[in-house]
Amino acid sequence: MARYLTTRIFFTLFTFWVIVTLVFFLMRLAPGGPFDGDRRLPPDVEANLLAAYNLDKPIVEQYVDYLVMISHGDLGPSFKQKDFSVNELVRAGLPVSLTVGGLALIIALSSGIALGVRAGLDTGSRIDTVVMGSANLGLAVPSIVLAPVLLLLFGVWLGWLPAGGVGSPAHYVLPSIALALPFTAAIARLTRGSVAETRLEPHVMTAIAKGLPRSRIVLRHILPIALLPVLTYLGPAAAALLTGSVVIEQVFDLPGIGRYFVQAALNRDYTLVMGVVVVYAAFILLFNLFVDLSYKRLDPRIELR
Amino acid sequence: MLSAFLQAAVGSTIARICSGWLLVITSAALFGPLLSPWEADAMDWDALEAAPSAAHWLGTDLIGRDMLLRIMLGARISLGVALIATFVSVLIGVPFGALSGYVGGRLDQILMRIVDTLYALPFILIVILLVVVFGRNPALLFLALGAVFWLDIARIVRGQTLRAREQTYISAARSMGASQTRIIFKYIIPNVAGPALVYATLTIPGVILAESFISFLGLGIQEPDTSWGVLIADGTQSMESAPWTLLFPALAMGLTVWSCNMLGDRLRDQFDIASRGYNRRPDTVGNLS
């Protein structure tokens, strides 16, 4: 276990380094500097600017500087928003993004698993057909359609919930649901499949033969095993959830880091784009590490290597 | 193999609906714009934001452009991106997976670690990064998407190769002194092509969604070119006063994505591809956005 943990952590750090390196060199490959505007800057002004942002050094030196900076948790200054560092912008946006993402994850997990278990225990029933039918539909509707339609329906026409921005807890309801729906569908499908399979395993048969109550069989004997594929799915889902939140923040006008990312990408604010990708990657990697470590909790038969 | 494809494509009512829709949308993309009475950028001043009518079957957008024509033009780009990116992903994924599976050992471990590492990347963000760095060139967008979508194919091909490697015809080829390259390209790849193609059909909807996602954010295809993502983005701007500007592009894209997923699933069942290998990503295609 200790060895598994060490290799996993090492691998996570290695992946993080690969991402940072990739992002750094991609940005430096960009044709044209960050200060190439419509107006040509006087040479000495430009030289001063480059020096101020460390862009006049050899690229290897810049790279080492950047790694050192990142390892201190410093993402550097924003190229376009002159008075802000990337850290400040990320710190301002992250709570909003994490709230929406976290809520969406909770909604997707709880409702997806509940629906999937219900359908999986009763395959072929009417409930099963309805759940699977809507899950397939949910997977076909992209979030770029779903989010604006929900906004129009509940935010504008019915006026039940705020249509955008932040301020009260109610502002988070629509964005979280819009973000969660495709994942709910995917998790329901996955859970249903594996519950339907696990239900027939010998240890479940034994539990039934012993006459255990149904709730105990489902919660203690079926669910832990049936949830393994859901756990595997959570890693990539976390990445997709973060990516999805970029659109959700755009549609619902939430000041999260996803929106900073799009704005920065549109006006070529290199350091901010880099910073947000690095932050996203760190979150995804940490989440994956956590997922990897929780396998054994669910199924003691699994050997971690 | 052909009969298996046919079976999956027309074997049931649902499958026939899906294949039928894909046929319709592909021919509409190819020939529709030629037959349309309207010009691509022509604005019909008498019908600004007009509801569907005899002249404009699917209505017009905010500045009076024919929606049907715009959707067909958008299909050219959206389907084009999907096909090219899928082709690129097959081009990278198949040799990568075959090499990894056939050679095995150290090399296999290293190659699969690379795949694992790439799985952990936030793909779309990397594509956006590429777009930011190299400018908004559609060709680049196609390649970049292809370059991030090959992972599933590589993994499936590797699994299939592991199985194929033990077959007698491979030992026969080896005993006759065939080189490793020859065995991989001449014997392994043709034998894993079926499953690779199946996964390619599952890649197409993923790419369509990814492109629409990027264009929606204003970072992909730009005016005067259009794609389904651009149309949906425009549609959300005017959905309150003209719901058809959102409804029809969304419907076209949704149906296409759904059809590809359904057919892909059926093909996978036909070929009985062992789908539960280690750490498989379930439903990758559906969840991209």
Coordinates of C-alpha atoms in Angstrom, one line a residue:
Chain A
M1 CA 0.0 0.0 0.0
A2 CA 2.8 2.4 1.0
R3 CA 4.6 1.6 -2.2
Y4 CA 1.4 2.1 -4.3
L5 CA 0.9 5.4 -2.6
T6 CA 4.5 6.6 -3.4
T7 CA 4.3 5.6 -7.0
R8 CA 0.9 7.2 -7.4
I9 CA 2.1 10.4 -5.9
F10 CA 5.2 10.4 -7.9
F11 CA 3.2 9.7 -11.1
T12 CA 0.9 12.6 -10.2
L13 CA 3.7 15.0 -9.8
F14 CA 5.3 13.8 -13.0
T15 CA 2.1 14.4 -14.9
F16 CA 1.8 17.8 -13.4
W17 CA 5.3 18.6 -14.6
V18 CA 4.6 17.4 -18.1
I19 CA 1.5 19.6 -18.3
V20 CA 3.3 22.7 -17.0
T21 CA 6.2 22.1 -19.4
L22 CA 3.8 21.6 -22.3
V23 CA 1.8 24.7 -21.5
F24 CA 5.0 26.8 -21.1
F25 CA 6.5 25.9 -24.4
L26 CA 3.3 26.1 -26.3
M27 CA 2.9 29.6 -25.1
R28 CA 6.4 30.6 -26.0
L29 CA 6.0 29.1 -29.4
A30 CA 3.2 31.5 -30.1
P31 CA 4.0 33.8 -33.1
G32 CA 4.2 37.4 -31.9
G33 CA 4.8 38.6 -28.4
P34 CA 2.2 39.4 -25.9
F35 CA 2.8 43.1 -26.4
D36 CA 2.3 43.2 -30.2
G37 CA -0.6 45.6 -30.3
D38 CA -1.9 47.7 -33.2
R39 CA 0.5 50.4 -32.3
R40 CA 4.2 49.7 -32.5
L41 CA 5.9 50.4 -29.2
P42 CA 9.1 52.4 -29.1
P43 CA 12.1 50.0 -28.8
D44 CA 13.2 51.0 -25.3
V45 CA 9.7 50.8 -24.0
E46 CA 9.3 47.3 -25.4
A47 CA 12.7 46.3 -24.0
N48 CA 11.6 47.5 -20.6
L49 CA 8.4 45.7 -20.8
L50 CA 10.1 42.4 -21.8
A51 CA 12.6 42.9 -19.0
A52 CA 9.8 43.5 -16.5
Y53 CA 8.1 40.2 -17.4
N54 CA 11.4 38.3 -17.7
L55 CA 10.9 37.7 -21.4
D56 CA 14.3 39.0 -22.4
K57 CA 16.2 36.0 -20.9
P58 CA 17.1 32.8 -22.8
I59 CA 14.1 30.5 -23.0
V60 CA 15.7 27.8 -20.8
E61 CA 16.3 30.3 -18.1
Q62 CA 12.7 31.5 -18.4
Y63 CA 11.5 27.9 -18.1
V64 CA 13.5 27.2 -15.0
D65 CA 12.2 30.5 -13.5
Y66 CA 8.7 29.5 -14.3
L67 CA 9.1 26.1 -12.7
V68 CA 10.5 27.7 -9.5
M69 CA 7.7 30.2 -9.5
I70 CA 5.0 27.5 -9.9
S71 CA 6.5 25.4 -7.2
H72 CA 6.1 28.4 -4.9
G73 CA 2.5 28.6 -5.9
D74 CA 3.0 31.8 -7.8
L75 CA 1.4 32.0 -11.2
G76 CA 2.9 35.4 -12.2
P77 CA 1.4 38.6 -13.3
S78 CA -1.5 38.9 -15.8
F79 CA -0.3 40.3 -19.1
K80 CA -3.5 42.1 -20.0
Q81 CA -5.0 43.0 -16.6
K82 CA -2.1 45.1 -15.5
D83 CA -2.9 45.6 -11.9
F84 CA -3.7 42.0 -11.1
S85 CA -1.6 38.9 -10.6
V86 CA -2.9 35.6 -12.0
N87 CA -3.1 34.4 -8.4
E88 CA -5.4 37.2 -7.4
L89 CA -7.7 36.5 -10.4
V90 CA -7.7 32.8 -9.7
R91 CA -8.4 33.4 -6.0
A92 CA -11.3 35.6 -6.9
G93 CA -12.8 33.1 -9.4
L94 CA -12.1 29.8 -7.8
P95 CA -14.7 29.8 -5.0
V96 CA -17.4 30.4 -7.6
S97 CA -16.2 27.7 -9.9
L98 CA -15.7 25.2 -7.1
T99 CA -19.1 25.9 -5.7
V100 CA -20.9 25.2 -9.0
G101 CA -18.6 22.2 -9.8
G102 CA -19.0 20.7 -6.3
L103 CA -22.8 21.1 -6.2
A104 CA -23.0 19.6 -9.7
L105 CA -20.9 16.7 -8.7
I106 CA -23.1 16.1 -5.6
I107 CA -26.3 16.4 -7.6
A108 CA -25.0 14.1 -10.4
L109 CA -23.7 11.4 -8.0
S110 CA -26.8 11.3 -5.7
S111 CA -29.5 11.4 -8.3
G112 CA -27.5 9.3 -10.9
I113 CA -26.8 6.5 -8.4
A114 CA -30.3 6.5 -7.0
L115 CA -31.9 6.3 -10.5
G116 CA -29.3 3.7 -11.7
V117 CA -29.9 1.5 -8.7
R118 CA -33.6 1.7 -9.1
A119 CA -33.4 0.7 -12.7
G120 CA -30.7 -1.9 -12.3
L121 CA -32.6 -3.8 -9.6
D122 CA -35.5 -4.1 -11.9
T123 CA -34.2 -4.5 -15.4
G124 CA -36.8 -4.6 -18.1
S125 CA -39.4 -2.9 -15.9
R126 CA -41.2 0.2 -16.9
I127 CA -39.1 2.3 -14.5
D128 CA -36.0 0.9 -16.1
T129 CA -37.2 1.8 -19.6
V130 CA -38.1 5.4 -18.6
V131 CA -34.8 6.0 -16.7
M132 CA -32.7 4.6 -19.5
G133 CA -34.6 6.4 -22.2
S134 CA -34.2 9.7 -20.5
A135 CA -30.6 9.0 -19.7
N136 CA -29.8 8.4 -23.4
L137 CA -31.7 11.6 -24.3
G138 CA -29.7 13.5 -21.6
L139 CA -26.5 12.3 -23.2
A140 CA -27.5 13.6 -26.6
V141 CA -28.4 17.1 -25.5
P142 CA -25.2 19.1 -25.3
S143 CA -24.7 21.5 -22.4
I144 CA -24.4 24.5 -24.8
V145 CA -28.1 23.9 -25.7
L146 CA -29.3 22.7 -22.3
A147 CA -27.9 25.6 -20.2
P148 CA -29.4 28.4 -22.3
V149 CA -32.8 26.6 -22.5
L150 CA -32.9 26.1 -18.7
L151 CA -32.0 29.7 -18.3
L152 CA -34.8 30.9 -20.6
L153 CA -37.4 28.6 -19.1
F154 CA -36.8 28.9 -15.4
G155 CA -34.9 32.2 -15.3
V156 CA -36.8 34.3 -17.8
W157 CA -40.2 32.9 -18.7
L158 CA -41.2 31.3 -15.4
G159 CA -39.0 33.7 -13.3
W160 CA -38.6 31.1 -10.5
L161 CA -34.9 31.5 -10.2
P162 CA -32.3 34.3 -10.8
A163 CA -31.2 34.2 -14.5
G164 CA -27.5 34.9 -13.9
G165 CA -24.8 36.4 -11.8
V166 CA -24.1 35.6 -8.1
G167 CA -25.3 36.9 -4.9
S168 CA -27.6 34.5 -3.1
P169 CA -27.6 30.7 -2.9
A170 CA -30.5 30.7 -5.3
H171 CA -28.2 31.9 -8.0
Y172 CA -26.3 28.6 -7.9
V173 CA -29.3 26.4 -8.4
L174 CA -29.7 26.7 -12.2
P175 CA -26.0 26.6 -13.1
S176 CA -25.4 23.5 -10.9
I177 CA -28.4 21.6 -12.3
A178 CA -27.5 22.5 -15.9
L179 CA -23.9 21.3 -15.3
A180 CA -25.0 18.2 -13.5
L181 CA -27.6 16.8 -15.9
P182 CA -25.3 15.1 -18.5
F183 CA -23.3 13.5 -15.7
T184 CA -26.4 12.4 -13.9
A185 CA -27.4 10.6 -17.1
A186 CA -24.0 9.0 -17.5
I187 CA -23.8 7.9 -13.9
A188 CA -27.3 6.5 -14.0
R189 CA -26.5 4.4 -17.1
L190 CA -23.2 3.1 -15.5
T191 CA -24.8 2.3 -12.2
R192 CA -27.7 0.5 -13.8
G193 CA -25.4 -1.8 -15.8
S194 CA -23.2 -2.7 -12.9
V195 CA -26.0 -3.2 -10.4
A196 CA -27.8 -5.5 -12.9
E197 CA -24.6 -7.5 -13.0
T198 CA -23.6 -7.5 -9.4
R199 CA -27.1 -8.5 -8.4
L200 CA -26.3 -12.0 -9.8
E201 CA -23.0 -12.5 -8.1
P202 CA -22.6 -15.4 -5.6
H203 CA -22.0 -13.2 -2.5
V204 CA -25.3 -11.4 -3.2
M205 CA -27.1 -14.8 -3.6
T206 CA -25.7 -15.8 -0.3
A207 CA -27.0 -12.6 1.3
I208 CA -30.4 -13.2 -0.2
A209 CA -30.4 -16.9 1.0
K210 CA -29.5 -15.7 4.5
G211 CA -32.7 -13.7 4.4
L212 CA -31.2 -10.3 5.0
P213 CA -33.5 -7.4 4.5
R214 CA -33.5 -5.9 1.0
S215 CA -32.1 -2.5 2.0
R216 CA -29.1 -4.2 3.7
I217 CA -28.4 -6.3 0.6
V218 CA -28.5 -3.3 -1.7
L219 CA -26.5 -1.0 0.6
R220 CA -23.9 -3.4 1.9
H221 CA -23.6 -6.2 -0.7
I222 CA -24.5 -4.7 -4.0
L223 CA -23.6 -1.1 -4.0
P224 CA -19.9 -1.1 -2.9
I225 CA -19.1 -3.5 -5.8
A226 CA -21.5 -1.9 -8.3
L227 CA -20.0 1.6 -7.7
L228 CA -16.5 0.6 -8.9
P229 CA -17.2 1.6 -12.5
V230 CA -18.7 4.9 -11.3
L231 CA -15.5 5.5 -9.4
T232 CA -13.4 4.9 -12.5
Y233 CA -15.7 7.3 -14.3
L234 CA -15.2 10.1 -11.7
G235 CA -11.6 10.8 -12.8
P236 CA -12.4 11.8 -16.4
A237 CA -15.7 13.2 -15.2
A238 CA -13.9 15.7 -13.0
A239 CA -12.0 16.9 -16.1
A240 CA -15.2 17.1 -18.1
L241 CA -17.0 18.8 -15.2
L242 CA -14.4 21.6 -15.1
T243 CA -14.5 22.0 -18.8
G244 CA -18.2 22.1 -18.8
S245 CA -18.2 24.7 -16.1
V246 CA -16.5 27.0 -18.6
V247 CA -19.6 27.1 -20.7
I248 CA -21.9 27.2 -17.7
E249 CA -20.1 30.2 -16.3
Q250 CA -20.3 31.9 -19.7
V251 CA -24.1 31.3 -20.1
F252 CA -25.0 32.2 -16.5
D253 CA -22.6 35.1 -16.3
L254 CA -20.8 33.7 -13.2
P255 CA -17.4 35.3 -12.3
G256 CA -15.5 32.0 -12.1
I257 CA -12.1 31.0 -13.4
G258 CA -13.7 29.4 -16.5
R259 CA -14.9 32.8 -17.6
Y260 CA -11.5 34.3 -17.0
F261 CA -10.1 31.5 -19.1
V262 CA -12.3 32.3 -22.1
Q263 CA -11.7 36.1 -21.8
A264 CA -7.9 35.5 -21.5
A265 CA -8.0 33.2 -24.5
L266 CA -9.9 35.8 -26.5
N267 CA -7.5 38.6 -25.8
R268 CA -4.4 36.4 -25.7
D269 CA -3.5 37.0 -22.1
Y270 CA -0.9 34.3 -22.0
T271 CA 0.0 34.1 -18.4
L272 CA -3.6 34.0 -17.3
V273 CA -4.4 31.2 -19.8
M274 CA -1.4 29.3 -18.6
G275 CA -2.3 29.9 -15.0
V276 CA -5.9 28.7 -15.3
V277 CA -4.8 25.5 -17.2
V278 CA -2.2 24.8 -14.5
V279 CA -4.9 25.3 -11.7
Y280 CA -7.4 23.1 -13.6
A281 CA -4.8 20.4 -14.1
A282 CA -3.8 20.4 -10.5
F283 CA -7.4 19.9 -9.5
I284 CA -7.9 17.1 -11.9
L285 CA -4.8 15.3 -10.9
L286 CA -5.5 15.6 -7.2
F287 CA -9.0 14.3 -7.8
N288 CA -7.7 11.3 -9.8
L289 CA -5.2 10.5 -7.1
F290 CA -8.0 10.5 -4.6
V291 CA -10.2 8.3 -6.8
D292 CA -7.3 5.8 -7.3
L293 CA -6.8 5.5 -3.6
S294 CA -10.4 4.9 -2.8
Y295 CA -10.8 1.7 -4.9
K296 CA -9.7 -0.6 -2.1
R297 CA -12.1 1.0 0.3
L298 CA -15.0 -0.2 -1.9
D299 CA -13.8 -3.6 -2.9
P300 CA -11.3 -5.3 -0.6
R301 CA -10.6 -7.9 -3.3
I302 CA -8.7 -5.4 -5.3
E303 CA -4.9 -5.5 -5.0
L304 CA -3.3 -2.1 -5.3
R305 CA -0.1 -2.3 -7.2
Chain B
M1 CA -16.9 -7.9 -41.4
L2 CA -19.0 -6.1 -44.0
S3 CA -22.1 -8.0 -43.0
A4 CA -21.6 -7.2 -39.4
F5 CA -21.5 -3.5 -40.4
L6 CA -24.6 -3.9 -42.4
Q7 CA -26.3 -5.7 -39.6
A8 CA -25.6 -2.9 -37.2
A9 CA -26.5 -0.2 -39.7
V10 CA -29.9 -1.5 -40.9
G11 CA -30.7 -4.4 -38.5
S12 CA -33.5 -2.8 -36.6
T13 CA -35.9 0.1 -36.8
I14 CA -33.8 2.3 -34.5
A15 CA -30.7 1.5 -36.5
R16 CA -32.5 2.3 -39.8
I17 CA -33.7 5.7 -38.4
C18 CA -30.1 6.5 -37.3
S19 CA -28.5 5.5 -40.6
G20 CA -31.3 7.3 -42.5
W21 CA -30.7 10.5 -40.6
L22 CA -26.9 10.3 -41.1
L23 CA -27.5 9.8 -44.8
V24 CA -29.9 12.7 -45.0
I25 CA -27.7 15.1 -43.1
T26 CA -24.6 14.1 -45.1
S27 CA -26.3 14.6 -48.5
A28 CA -27.8 17.8 -47.2
A29 CA -24.3 19.0 -46.3
L30 CA -22.9 18.0 -49.7
F31 CA -25.7 19.0 -52.1
G32 CA -28.1 21.1 -50.1
P33 CA -26.3 24.5 -50.4
L34 CA -26.2 24.0 -54.2
L35 CA -29.9 23.5 -54.4
S36 CA -30.9 26.2 -52.0
P37 CA -32.5 29.3 -53.7
W38 CA -30.7 31.5 -51.2
E39 CA -27.2 32.8 -51.1
A40 CA -25.0 32.0 -48.1
D41 CA -24.6 35.5 -46.8
A42 CA -27.6 37.1 -48.5
M43 CA -29.9 38.9 -46.1
D44 CA -33.6 38.8 -46.8
W45 CA -34.7 42.3 -45.7
D46 CA -38.3 41.3 -45.9
A47 CA -37.9 38.4 -43.5
L48 CA -35.6 39.4 -40.6
E49 CA -35.9 36.9 -37.8
A50 CA -38.9 35.4 -39.7
A51 CA -40.6 32.3 -38.5
P52 CA -40.6 29.1 -40.7
S53 CA -42.5 29.7 -43.9
A54 CA -42.8 28.5 -47.4
A55 CA -39.9 30.7 -48.5
H56 CA -37.7 30.0 -45.5
W57 CA -38.5 26.4 -44.4
L58 CA -36.7 26.8 -41.1
G59 CA -37.1 30.5 -40.7
T60 CA -34.4 33.2 -40.8
D61 CA -31.9 34.5 -38.3
L62 CA -31.5 37.9 -36.8
I63 CA -30.2 39.5 -40.0
G64 CA -32.5 37.5 -42.4
R65 CA -30.2 34.7 -43.5
D66 CA -32.0 31.4 -44.4
M67 CA -31.7 29.0 -41.4
L68 CA -31.9 25.8 -43.5
L69 CA -29.0 26.9 -45.7
R70 CA -27.0 28.0 -42.6
I71 CA -27.6 24.6 -41.0
M72 CA -26.5 22.8 -44.1
L73 CA -23.4 24.9 -44.4
G74 CA -22.8 24.4 -40.7
A75 CA -23.1 20.7 -41.3
R76 CA -20.2 20.9 -43.8
I77 CA -17.9 22.2 -41.2
S78 CA -19.1 20.2 -38.2
L79 CA -19.2 16.9 -40.1
G80 CA -16.0 17.8 -41.9
V81 CA -14.2 18.5 -38.6
A82 CA -15.5 15.3 -37.2
L83 CA -14.4 13.2 -40.1
I84 CA -10.9 14.7 -40.4
A85 CA -10.3 14.7 -36.7
T86 CA -11.4 11.1 -36.5
F87 CA -9.2 10.2 -39.4
V88 CA -6.2 11.8 -37.6
S89 CA -7.1 10.0 -34.4
V90 CA -7.2 6.6 -36.2
L91 CA -3.9 7.5 -38.0
I92 CA -2.2 8.1 -34.6
G93 CA -4.1 5.6 -32.4
V94 CA -3.9 2.5 -34.5
P95 CA -0.1 2.2 -35.0
F96 CA 0.4 3.4 -31.4
G97 CA -1.8 0.8 -29.9
A98 CA -0.6 -2.0 -32.2
L99 CA 3.0 -1.2 -31.5
S100 CA 2.4 -1.1 -27.7
G101 CA 0.4 -4.3 -27.7
Y102 CA 2.6 -6.3 -30.1
V103 CA 6.1 -5.4 -28.8
G104 CA 4.9 -5.4 -25.1
G105 CA 7.2 -5.3 -22.2
R106 CA 9.0 -2.0 -21.3
L107 CA 7.9 -0.2 -24.4
D108 CA 4.3 -1.2 -23.7
Q109 CA 4.5 0.2 -20.2
I110 CA 6.0 3.5 -21.4
L111 CA 3.5 4.0 -24.2
M112 CA 0.6 3.2 -21.9
R113 CA 1.9 5.6 -19.3
I114 CA 1.9 8.3 -21.9
V115 CA -1.7 7.5 -22.7
D116 CA -2.6 7.6 -19.0
T117 CA -0.8 10.9 -18.6
L118 CA -2.7 12.4 -21.5
Y119 CA -6.0 11.1 -20.2
A120 CA -5.5 13.4 -17.2
L121 CA -5.3 16.5 -19.3
P122 CA -8.2 18.8 -19.6
F123 CA -8.5 18.2 -23.4
I124 CA -10.7 21.0 -24.5
L125 CA -8.6 23.5 -22.7
I126 CA -5.5 22.2 -24.4
V127 CA -7.2 22.6 -27.8
I128 CA -8.2 26.1 -26.9
L129 CA -4.6 26.8 -25.8
L130 CA -3.5 25.6 -29.3
V131 CA -6.0 27.8 -30.9
V132 CA -4.8 30.8 -28.9
V133 CA -1.2 30.1 -29.7
F134 CA -1.5 29.4 -33.4
G135 CA -4.5 31.6 -34.3
R136 CA -7.9 30.5 -35.4
N137 CA -7.2 28.4 -38.3
P138 CA -9.9 25.8 -39.0
A139 CA -7.4 23.3 -40.4
L140 CA -5.4 23.5 -37.1
L141 CA -8.6 23.0 -35.1
F142 CA -9.2 19.8 -37.0
L143 CA -5.7 18.5 -36.4
A144 CA -5.7 19.5 -32.7
L145 CA -9.0 17.8 -32.1
G146 CA -7.7 14.7 -33.8
A147 CA -4.5 14.8 -31.8
V148 CA -6.5 14.6 -28.5
F149 CA -9.1 12.0 -29.5
W150 CA -6.8 9.1 -30.4
L151 CA -6.4 7.8 -26.8
D152 CA -9.5 5.6 -26.8
I153 CA -8.6 4.1 -30.1
A154 CA -5.0 3.4 -29.1
R155 CA -6.2 1.6 -26.0
I156 CA -8.8 -0.5 -27.8
V157 CA -6.3 -1.4 -30.5
R158 CA -3.7 -2.4 -27.9
G159 CA -6.2 -4.7 -26.3
Q160 CA -7.2 -6.3 -29.6
T161 CA -3.5 -6.7 -30.5
L162 CA -2.7 -8.5 -27.3
R163 CA -5.4 -11.0 -28.3
A164 CA -4.3 -11.2 -32.0
R165 CA -0.6 -11.7 -31.0
E166 CA -1.3 -15.2 -29.7
Q167 CA -2.9 -16.4 -32.9
T168 CA -1.2 -19.1 -34.9
Y169 CA -0.9 -17.0 -38.1
I170 CA 1.2 -14.6 -36.3
S171 CA 3.6 -17.3 -35.0
A172 CA 3.6 -18.6 -38.6
A173 CA 4.6 -15.2 -39.9
R174 CA 7.3 -14.9 -37.3
S175 CA 8.7 -18.4 -38.0
M176 CA 8.9 -17.5 -41.6
G177 CA 11.2 -14.6 -40.6
A178 CA 8.8 -11.7 -41.1
S179 CA 10.1 -8.5 -39.6
Q180 CA 8.3 -6.8 -36.7
T181 CA 7.2 -3.9 -38.8
R182 CA 5.9 -6.2 -41.4
I183 CA 4.0 -8.3 -38.9
I184 CA 2.4 -5.2 -37.3
F185 CA 1.4 -3.5 -40.6
K186 CA 0.6 -6.5 -42.6
Y187 CA -1.0 -8.9 -40.1
I188 CA -1.9 -7.1 -36.9
I189 CA -3.4 -3.8 -38.1
P190 CA -5.7 -5.4 -40.7
N191 CA -7.0 -7.7 -38.0
V192 CA -7.7 -5.0 -35.5
A193 CA -9.1 -2.6 -38.1
G194 CA -12.7 -3.6 -37.4
P195 CA -12.7 -2.6 -33.7
A196 CA -10.7 0.5 -34.5
L197 CA -13.4 1.5 -37.0
V198 CA -16.1 0.9 -34.5
Y199 CA -14.4 3.2 -32.0
A200 CA -14.0 5.7 -34.8
T201 CA -17.7 5.9 -35.1
L202 CA -17.9 6.6 -31.4
T203 CA -15.2 9.3 -31.8
I204 CA -17.2 11.3 -34.4
P205 CA -19.9 12.5 -32.0
G206 CA -17.3 13.4 -29.5
V207 CA -15.5 15.6 -32.0
I208 CA -18.8 17.2 -33.1
L209 CA -19.5 18.1 -29.5
A210 CA -16.0 19.4 -28.9
E211 CA -16.1 21.6 -32.0
S212 CA -19.4 23.1 -31.1
F213 CA -18.2 23.7 -27.6
I214 CA -15.2 25.6 -28.7
S215 CA -17.1 27.6 -31.4
F216 CA -19.8 28.4 -28.8
L217 CA -17.2 30.1 -26.7
G218 CA -16.2 32.2 -29.7
L219 CA -12.8 30.5 -30.0
G220 CA -13.4 28.2 -32.9
I221 CA -15.0 28.7 -36.3
Q222 CA -15.6 32.4 -37.1
E223 CA -17.9 34.3 -39.4
P224 CA -18.5 34.2 -42.3
D225 CA -17.9 30.5 -41.9
T226 CA -20.4 28.7 -39.8
S227 CA -20.7 25.5 -37.8
W228 CA -23.4 24.0 -35.6
G229 CA -21.6 25.4 -32.6
V230 CA -21.7 28.9 -34.1
L231 CA -25.3 28.6 -35.0
I232 CA -26.3 27.4 -31.5
A233 CA -24.3 30.3 -30.0
D234 CA -26.2 32.7 -32.3
G235 CA -29.4 30.9 -31.5
T236 CA -29.0 31.4 -27.7
Q237 CA -28.7 35.1 -28.3
S238 CA -32.0 35.3 -30.1
M239 CA -33.9 32.3 -28.6
E240 CA -36.3 34.5 -26.7
S241 CA -37.7 36.3 -29.8
A242 CA -36.9 33.6 -32.3
P243 CA -36.8 30.1 -30.7
W244 CA -36.3 28.4 -34.1
T245 CA -32.8 29.9 -34.4
L246 CA -31.8 27.7 -31.5
L247 CA -34.2 24.8 -32.0
F248 CA -33.2 23.7 -35.5
P249 CA -29.4 23.8 -35.2
A250 CA -29.7 22.1 -31.8
L251 CA -32.0 19.4 -33.3
A252 CA -29.7 18.8 -36.2
M253 CA -26.7 18.4 -34.0
G254 CA -28.5 16.4 -31.3
L255 CA -29.9 13.9 -33.8
T256 CA -26.5 13.4 -35.4
V257 CA -24.7 12.9 -32.1
W258 CA -27.4 10.5 -30.9
S259 CA -27.5 8.5 -34.2
C260 CA -23.7 8.1 -34.2
N261 CA -23.8 7.0 -30.5
M262 CA -26.6 4.5 -31.2
L263 CA -24.9 3.0 -34.3
G264 CA -21.5 2.9 -32.5
D265 CA -23.0 1.0 -29.6
R266 CA -24.6 -1.5 -31.9
L267 CA -21.4 -2.0 -33.8
R268 CA -19.6 -2.5 -30.6
D269 CA -22.0 -5.2 -29.6
Q270 CA -21.7 -6.8 -33.1
F271 CA -18.0 -7.0 -32.8
D272 CA -18.2 -7.9 -29.1
I273 CA -15.3 -5.8 -28.2
A274 CA -14.2 -6.5 -24.7
S275 CA -15.1 -3.1 -23.3
R276 CA -14.1 -3.6 -19.7
G277 CA -10.4 -3.5 -19.7
Y278 CA -8.6 -1.7 -16.9
N279 CA -9.5 1.9 -16.3
R280 CA -11.7 2.2 -19.3
R281 CA -13.4 5.5 -19.6
P282 CA -17.1 4.8 -19.9
D283 CA -19.3 7.0 -22.1
T284 CA -16.4 9.3 -23.0
V285 CA -18.3 10.5 -26.0
G286 CA -21.4 11.6 -24.3
N287 CA -19.9 13.7 -21.7
L288 CA -17.5 15.9 -23.4
S289 CA -19.6 19.0 -22.8

